[in-house]
CSV table of C-alpha atoms and ligand atoms in Angstrom, one decimal:
chain,number,residue,atom,x,y,z
A,37,MET,CA,89.8,118.0,96.5
A,38,PRO,CA,86.5,116.6,95.3
A,39,LEU,CA,84.2,118.7,97.5
A,40,HIS,CA,85.0,122.4,98.3
A,41,ILE,CA,83.1,124.9,100.2
A,42,ILE,CA,84.0,128.4,99.1
A,43,ARG,CA,82.9,132.0,99.4
A,44,GLN,CA,82.2,133.5,96.0
A,45,ASP,CA,79.6,134.9,93.6
A,46,ILE,CA,78.5,131.8,91.6
A,47,THR,CA,78.3,133.9,88.4
A,48,ARG,CA,82.1,134.1,88.5
A,49,MET,CA,82.7,130.4,88.7
A,50,GLU,CA,84.6,128.9,85.8
A,51,THR,CA,83.4,125.4,86.4
A,52,ASP,CA,81.9,123.3,83.6
A,53,ALA,CA,78.5,123.9,85.0
A,54,ILE,CA,76.8,126.2,87.6
A,55,VAL,CA,73.5,125.4,89.2
A,56,ASN,CA,70.7,127.9,89.4
A,57,ALA,CA,68.2,127.9,92.3
A,58,ALA,CA,65.3,128.8,89.9
A,59,ASN,CA,61.5,129.0,90.3
A,60,PRO,CA,59.1,126.7,88.4
A,61,THR,CA,58.6,129.1,85.5
A,62,LEU,CA,62.4,129.2,84.8
A,63,LEU,CA,61.9,132.7,83.7
A,64,GLY,CA,64.2,134.4,86.2
A,65,GLY,CA,63.5,135.8,89.6
A,66,GLY,CA,65.4,137.4,92.5
A,67,GLY,CA,68.4,136.1,94.5
A,68,VAL,CA,70.9,133.8,92.7
A,69,ASP,CA,68.4,133.3,89.8
A,70,GLY,CA,68.4,137.1,89.2
A,71,ALA,CA,72.2,137.3,89.4
A,72,ILE,CA,72.7,134.4,86.9
A,73,HIS,CA,70.2,135.8,84.4
A,74,LYS,CA,71.7,139.3,84.7
A,75,ALA,CA,75.3,138.0,84.1
A,76,ALA,CA,74.3,135.5,81.4
A,77,GLY,CA,72.3,138.1,79.3
A,78,LYS,CA,69.0,138.0,77.5
A,79,GLY,CA,70.0,134.8,75.5
A,80,LEU,CA,69.6,132.7,78.7
A,81,LEU,CA,66.0,133.9,79.2
A,82,LEU,CA,65.2,133.2,75.5
A,83,GLU,CA,66.5,129.6,75.9
A,84,CYS,CA,64.7,129.1,79.2
A,85,MET,CA,61.4,130.2,77.6
A,86,LYS,CA,61.6,127.1,75.4
A,87,LEU,CA,61.9,124.7,78.3
A,88,GLY,CA,58.3,124.8,79.5
A,89,GLY,CA,59.2,125.3,83.2
A,90,CYS,CA,60.5,122.8,85.7
A,91,LYS,CA,58.9,120.8,88.5
A,92,ILE,CA,60.1,121.1,92.1
A,93,GLY,CA,63.0,118.7,92.8
A,94,MET,CA,63.8,118.4,89.0
A,95,ALA,CA,66.5,120.0,86.9
A,96,LYS,CA,67.0,121.3,83.3
A,97,LEU,CA,70.1,122.3,81.5
A,98,THR,CA,70.9,125.3,79.2
A,99,SER,CA,74.0,126.7,77.8
A,100,ALA,CA,75.7,129.5,79.7
A,101,HIS,CA,75.6,132.4,77.3
A,102,LYS,CA,77.8,135.2,78.7
A,103,LEU,CA,78.8,133.4,81.9
A,104,PRO,CA,82.3,131.9,82.2
A,105,CYS,CA,81.0,128.4,82.7
A,106,ARG,CA,79.8,126.0,80.0
A,107,TYR,CA,76.3,125.1,81.2
A,108,VAL,CA,73.7,126.3,83.6
A,109,ILE,CA,71.6,123.7,85.4
A,110,HIS,CA,68.3,125.1,86.6
A,111,THR,CA,66.7,123.3,89.5
A,112,VAL,CA,63.7,124.2,91.5
A,113,GLY,CA,64.0,123.9,95.3
A,114,PRO,CA,61.1,123.4,97.7
A,115,LYS,CA,59.7,126.2,99.8
A,116,TRP,CA,60.2,125.6,103.5
A,117,LYS,CA,56.9,124.7,105.2
A,118,GLY,CA,58.2,123.6,108.6
A,119,GLY,CA,59.8,120.4,107.4
A,120,THR,CA,56.6,118.3,107.1
A,121,GLY,CA,55.9,118.7,103.4
A,122,GLY,CA,58.6,116.4,102.1
A,123,GLU,CA,61.0,119.4,101.7
A,124,LYS,CA,64.1,117.4,102.5
A,125,GLU,CA,63.4,114.7,99.9
A,126,LEU,CA,62.7,117.4,97.3
A,127,LEU,CA,65.8,119.3,98.1
A,128,LYS,CA,67.9,116.1,97.9
A,129,SER,CA,66.3,115.4,94.6
A,130,CYS,CA,67.5,118.9,93.3
A,131,TYR,CA,71.1,118.0,94.0
A,132,ARG,CA,70.8,114.5,92.6
A,133,GLU,CA,69.0,115.5,89.4
A,134,SER,CA,71.5,118.4,88.9
A,135,LEU,CA,74.5,116.1,89.4
A,136,LYS,CA,72.9,113.5,87.0
A,137,LEU,CA,72.7,116.2,84.3
A,138,ALA,CA,76.2,117.2,84.9
A,139,LEU,CA,77.4,113.6,84.5
A,140,GLU,CA,75.5,113.2,81.3
A,141,LYS,CA,77.2,116.3,79.9
A,142,GLU,CA,80.6,114.9,81.2
A,143,CYS,CA,81.2,117.9,83.4
A,144,LYS,CA,84.4,117.6,85.5
A,145,SER,CA,83.4,120.4,87.8
A,146,VAL,CA,80.1,121.9,89.1
A,147,ALA,CA,79.2,124.7,91.4
A,148,PHE,CA,76.0,124.8,93.6
A,149,PRO,CA,74.5,127.7,95.5
A,150,LEU,CA,72.7,126.7,98.7
A,151,ILE,CA,69.4,125.8,97.1
A,152,SER,CA,66.2,127.0,98.9
A,153,SER,CA,68.1,128.7,101.6
A,154,GLY,CA,67.2,132.2,100.5
A,155,VAL,CA,63.7,133.4,99.7
A,156,TYR,CA,62.4,129.9,99.9
A,157,GLY,CA,63.3,129.9,103.6
A,158,TYR,CA,64.9,126.5,104.1
A,159,PRO,CA,66.9,126.8,107.4
A,160,LYS,CA,70.5,127.3,106.3
A,161,ASP,CA,72.1,124.7,108.6
A,162,LYS,CA,69.7,122.1,107.4
A,163,ALA,CA,70.1,123.2,103.7
A,164,LEU,CA,73.8,122.9,104.0
A,165,LYS,CA,73.6,119.4,105.6
A,166,VAL,CA,71.4,118.2,102.7
A,167,ALA,CA,73.8,119.6,100.2
A,168,ILE,CA,76.8,118.0,101.8
A,169,ASP,CA,75.2,114.7,102.4
A,170,VAL,CA,73.9,114.3,98.8
A,171,ILE,CA,77.1,115.6,97.2
A,172,GLY,CA,79.3,113.5,99.5
A,173,ASP,CA,77.4,110.3,98.6
A,174,PHE,CA,77.6,111.2,94.9
A,175,LEU,CA,81.4,111.7,95.2
A,176,LEU,CA,81.8,108.2,96.7
A,177,GLU,CA,80.6,106.8,93.4
A,178,ASN,CA,81.6,109.4,90.8
A,179,GLU,CA,84.6,111.5,90.0
A,180,MET,CA,83.9,115.2,89.8
A,181,THR,CA,85.0,118.4,91.6
A,182,VAL,CA,82.0,120.0,93.3
A,183,TYR,CA,81.8,123.4,94.9
A,184,ILE,CA,79.3,124.6,97.3
A,185,VAL,CA,79.4,128.4,96.8
A,186,ILE,CA,78.5,130.5,99.8
A,187,PHE,CA,77.7,134.1,98.7
A,188,ASP,CA,77.9,135.8,102.1
A,189,LYS,CA,79.0,134.5,105.4
A,190,ALA,CA,75.6,135.3,106.9
A,191,SER,CA,74.1,132.7,104.7
A,192,TYR,CA,76.3,130.0,106.1
A,193,GLN,CA,75.4,128.3,109.3
A,194,ILE,CA,76.3,125.0,111.0
A,195,SER,CA,74.1,123.8,113.7
A,196,GLU,CA,74.0,126.0,116.8
A,197,LYS,CA,74.9,123.2,119.1
A,198,LEU,CA,77.9,122.1,117.1
A,199,PHE,CA,79.1,125.7,116.9
A,200,ALA,CA,78.7,126.2,120.6
A,201,ASP,CA,80.4,122.9,121.4
A,202,ILE,CA,83.4,123.7,119.3
A,203,THR,CA,83.7,127.3,120.6
A,204,GLU,CA,83.7,125.9,124.1
A,205,TYR,CA,86.4,123.3,123.2
A,206,ILE,CA,88.5,126.0,121.6
A,207,ASP,CA,88.2,128.3,124.7
A,208,ASP,CA,89.0,125.5,127.1
A,209,ASN,CA,92.0,124.2,125.2
A,210,TYR,CA,93.4,127.4,124.1
A,211,ALA,CA,93.6,128.6,127.6
A,212,PHE,CA,94.9,125.3,128.8
A,213,ALA,CA,97.8,125.4,126.3
A,214,HIS,CA,99.4,128.3,128.0
A,215,VAL,CA,99.3,126.7,131.5
A,216,GLU,CA,100.5,123.4,130.0
A,217,SER,CA,103.5,124.9,128.3
A,218,ARG,CA,104.6,126.5,131.6
A,219,LEU,CA,104.2,123.1,133.4
A,220,GLU,CA,106.1,121.3,130.7
A,221,ARG,CA,109.1,123.6,131.2
A,222,SER,CA,109.2,123.1,134.9
A,223,CYS,CA,108.8,119.3,134.8
A,224,ARG,CA,111.8,117.6,133.2
A,225,ALA,CA,112.3,114.8,135.6
A,226,PRO,CA,113.4,111.4,134.2
A,227,LYS,CA,110.4,109.1,133.5
A,228,MET,CA,110.0,105.8,135.2
A,229,CYS,CA,108.7,102.6,133.6
A,230,SER,CA,105.2,101.7,134.6
A,231,GLU,CA,104.9,98.5,132.7
A,232,SER,CA,105.5,95.1,134.2
A,233,CYS,CA,108.6,96.0,136.3
A,234,ALA,CA,108.0,95.5,140.0
A,235,ALA,CA,110.3,98.2,141.2
A,236,PRO,CA,110.6,101.6,139.5
A,237,VAL,CA,113.7,101.7,137.2
A,238,PHE,CA,114.9,104.3,134.7
A,239,LEU,CA,113.5,103.6,131.2
A,240,ASP,CA,116.8,102.8,129.5
A,241,LYS,CA,117.5,100.0,132.1
A,242,CYS,CA,114.0,98.3,131.8
A,243,PRO,CA,113.8,95.1,129.7
A,244,THR,CA,110.1,95.5,128.9
A,245,PHE,CA,110.7,99.0,127.6
A,246,SER,CA,113.7,97.8,125.5
A,247,GLY,CA,111.5,95.2,123.8
A,248,THR,CA,108.9,97.8,122.9
A,249,LEU,CA,111.7,100.0,121.7
A,250,ILE,CA,113.0,97.4,119.3
A,251,ASN,CA,109.5,97.0,117.8
A,252,ASN,CA,109.1,100.7,117.5
A,253,LEU,CA,112.5,101.0,115.8
A,254,ALA,CA,111.3,98.7,113.1
A,255,GLN,CA,108.7,101.3,112.1
A,256,ILE,CA,111.1,104.3,112.3
A,257,ASP,CA,112.4,103.8,108.8
A,258,GLU,CA,108.8,103.7,107.4
A,259,SER,CA,107.9,106.7,105.3
A,260,PHE,CA,104.6,108.5,105.4
A,261,SER,CA,103.5,106.8,102.3
A,262,GLN,CA,104.4,103.4,103.6
A,263,MET,CA,102.7,104.1,106.9
A,264,LEU,CA,99.5,105.2,105.1
A,265,LEU,CA,99.4,102.1,103.0
A,266,ARG,CA,100.0,99.8,106.0
A,267,LYS,CA,97.2,101.5,107.9
A,268,ILE,CA,94.8,101.2,105.0
A,269,ASP,CA,95.6,97.4,104.9
A,270,GLU,CA,95.3,97.1,108.7
A,271,LYS,CA,91.8,98.8,108.6
A,272,GLY,CA,90.7,96.4,105.8
A,273,MET,CA,89.9,99.3,103.5
A,274,THR,CA,90.5,99.6,99.8
A,275,ASP,CA,92.6,102.5,98.5
A,276,ALA,CA,89.5,104.1,96.9
A,277,GLN,CA,87.5,103.9,100.1
A,278,CYS,CA,90.2,105.6,101.9
A,279,TYR,CA,90.9,108.5,99.6
A,280,LYS,CA,87.3,109.1,98.9
A,281,LYS,CA,86.5,109.3,102.6
A,282,ALA,CA,89.4,111.6,103.0
A,283,ASN,CA,88.1,114.0,100.3
A,284,ILE,CA,91.4,113.4,98.4
A,285,ASP,CA,91.6,113.5,94.7
A,286,ARG,CA,92.4,110.1,93.1
A,287,LYS,CA,95.4,111.6,91.2
A,288,LEU,CA,97.0,112.8,94.4
A,289,PHE,CA,96.5,109.5,96.0
A,290,SER,CA,98.3,107.7,93.1
A,291,LYS,CA,101.2,110.1,93.5
A,292,ILE,CA,101.4,109.3,97.2
A,293,ARG,CA,101.2,105.6,96.5
A,294,SER,CA,103.9,105.7,93.9
A,295,ASP,CA,106.3,108.0,95.6
A,296,VAL,CA,107.6,106.4,98.8
A,297,ASN,CA,109.1,109.7,99.9
A,298,TYR,CA,106.1,111.8,99.2
A,299,LYS,CA,105.9,114.9,101.5
A,300,PRO,CA,102.2,115.5,102.2
A,301,SER,CA,100.7,118.8,103.5
A,302,LYS,CA,99.3,118.9,107.0
A,303,PRO,CA,95.6,119.0,105.9
A,304,THR,CA,96.3,116.0,103.7
A,305,VAL,CA,97.7,113.9,106.5
A,306,ILE,CA,94.8,114.9,108.8
A,307,ALA,CA,92.3,114.0,106.0
A,308,PHE,CA,93.8,110.5,105.9
A,309,ALA,CA,93.9,110.2,109.7
A,310,ILE,CA,90.2,111.1,109.7
A,311,SER,CA,89.4,108.7,106.9
A,312,LEU,CA,91.2,105.9,108.7
A,313,GLU,CA,89.3,106.9,111.9
A,314,LEU,CA,92.6,106.9,113.9
A,315,PRO,CA,92.4,107.7,117.6
A,316,LEU,CA,94.2,110.9,118.7
A,317,ASP,CA,97.5,109.3,119.6
A,318,GLU,CA,97.7,107.4,116.2
A,319,ALA,CA,96.7,110.5,114.3
A,320,GLU,CA,99.5,112.4,116.1
A,321,ASP,CA,102.0,109.6,115.2
A,322,MET,CA,100.9,109.9,111.6
A,323,LEU,CA,101.4,113.7,111.7
A,324,LYS,CA,104.8,113.3,113.3
A,325,LYS,CA,105.8,110.9,110.5
A,326,ALA,CA,105.2,113.8,108.0
A,327,GLY,CA,106.9,116.3,110.3
A,328,PHE,CA,103.8,117.9,111.8
A,329,ALA,CA,102.0,118.1,115.1
A,330,LEU,CA,98.7,119.3,116.6
A,331,SER,CA,99.2,122.4,118.7
A,332,HIS,CA,96.9,124.0,121.2
A,333,SER,CA,97.9,127.5,120.1
A,334,ASN,CA,96.2,127.0,116.7
A,335,LYS,CA,92.5,127.1,116.2
A,336,PHE,CA,92.6,124.7,113.2
A,337,ASP,CA,94.4,122.1,115.2
A,338,ILE,CA,92.1,122.4,118.2
A,339,ILE,CA,89.0,121.9,116.0
A,340,ILE,CA,90.6,118.8,114.5
A,341,GLU,CA,91.4,117.5,118.0
A,342,TYR,CA,87.8,118.2,119.0
A,343,PHE,CA,86.4,116.0,116.2
A,344,ILE,CA,88.9,113.2,116.7
A,345,SER,CA,88.6,113.1,120.5
A,346,LYS,CA,84.8,112.9,120.1
A,347,GLY,CA,85.2,110.0,117.5
A,348,LYS,CA,83.5,112.1,114.8
A,349,TYR,CA,85.1,111.2,111.6
A,350,ASP,CA,82.9,112.7,108.9
A,351,ILE,CA,85.2,114.7,106.8
A,352,HIS,CA,82.5,116.9,105.4
A,353,GLU,CA,81.1,117.7,108.8
A,354,ILE,CA,84.6,118.7,109.9
A,355,ASN,CA,85.0,120.8,106.8
A,356,GLU,CA,81.6,122.5,107.5
A,357,ALA,CA,82.9,123.4,110.9
A,358,LEU,CA,86.3,124.5,109.7
A,359,PHE,CA,84.7,126.8,107.1
A,360,ALA,CA,82.4,128.3,109.8
A,361,PHE,CA,85.5,129.1,111.8
A,362,ASP,CA,87.3,130.6,108.8
A,363,GLN,CA,89.9,127.8,108.7
A,364,SER,CA,91.3,126.0,105.6
A,365,LEU,CA,89.5,122.8,104.7
A,366,LEU,CA,90.7,119.1,104.8
A,367,GLY,CA,91.4,117.2,101.6
A,368,ALA,CA,93.4,117.9,98.5
B,1078,LIG,P1,65.8,130.1,96.9
B,1078,LIG,O1,64.6,130.8,96.3
B,1078,LIG,O2,66.1,128.7,96.3
B,1078,LIG,O3,65.9,130.2,98.3
B,1078,LIG,P2,67.8,132.3,96.6
B,1078,LIG,O4,68.4,132.9,95.4
B,1078,LIG,O5,66.8,133.3,97.3
B,1078,LIG,O6,67.0,131.0,96.2
B,1078,LIG,O7,68.9,131.9,97.6
B,1078,LIG,C1,69.6,130.7,97.5
B,1078,LIG,C2,71.0,130.9,98.1
B,1078,LIG,O8,71.8,131.6,97.1
B,1078,LIG,C3,71.0,131.8,99.3
B,1078,LIG,O9,71.9,131.2,100.3
B,1078,LIG,C4,71.7,133.1,98.8
B,1078,LIG,O10,72.5,133.7,99.8
B,1078,LIG,C5,72.6,132.6,97.7
B,1078,LIG,N1,72.9,133.5,96.7
B,1078,LIG,C6,72.4,134.7,96.3
B,1078,LIG,N2,73.0,135.3,95.3
B,1078,LIG,C7,74.1,134.5,95.0
B,1078,LIG,C8,75.2,134.5,94.1
B,1078,LIG,N3,75.4,135.5,93.3
B,1078,LIG,N4,76.2,133.5,94.2
B,1078,LIG,C9,76.0,132.5,95.1
B,1078,LIG,N5,75.0,132.4,95.9
B,1078,LIG,C10,74.1,133.3,95.9
């Protein structure tokens, strides 16, 4: 999965690089900066002393000393001043400049804290959005595994409105599921054709229905992999556009492409359905093809249904929400 959101202490990350939310002196401080210096040992401070500080929005690289990663990228985030002092552009620049340095050093993996969201006071939901937008754009063009490391749950927030909307949707649909399953059990009458037949007939006697059935049968033998490739073509997308939008690793996509009988996991199927912007019925068909379904007795499924039914297909926004509700993330 190219972009992960995880809960962890960044000093324990064994990525090629970790990013430090430093101050302009680069001589250590509190928060994540203090934790990184403490874990790295005195050698890091001695190296930082030679760097001559760093401007807000810029980044500088050192070795990692006693940390388990290879490099530390020090970037200086803006202090929040109400949003009118160019904070957003500066914060974006922190992520861009850090990623640029990571690329130059051929890092395959990088871990970021939520820059500026601590002592510097940048509102956490906005700081998270900036991080995800810039990293998401970067990953459309570059191959790397990037982690957004959330230290404690309290420092992680999605927008209040989105959180409230999803909570309401979960409440409504979770309750509804129980009523629905009782109704389903008591309603097993044969279905009538509602297509072009003038008089109601049973489905198996209806010529219109039989025609549709033959077309549908042609697709029954299609495997998940074939269905996916067909849908990518139908949407006029390239393979790369599709797997990148799905937060799916290129290697995994190649495997799916070359193995006609590939058995994907449920989050992988959903990630592709989101990337292809399939409406709910088509997303459910794709899931069925892989042997899965969306259920109303499962929070993860209801959250996915919420986003698809609202036509919101930004995988990173969905992952933000899934993380906020302690669910596993989409992609692979
Ligand atoms: P800033 O001055 O840029 O706001 P802070 O260090 O005060 O930097 O906070 C930035 C973010 O880093 C906060 O969300 C804070 O919760 C988080 N943080 C603090 N310690 C760690 C750690 N050890 N690992 C990962 N994140 C951390």
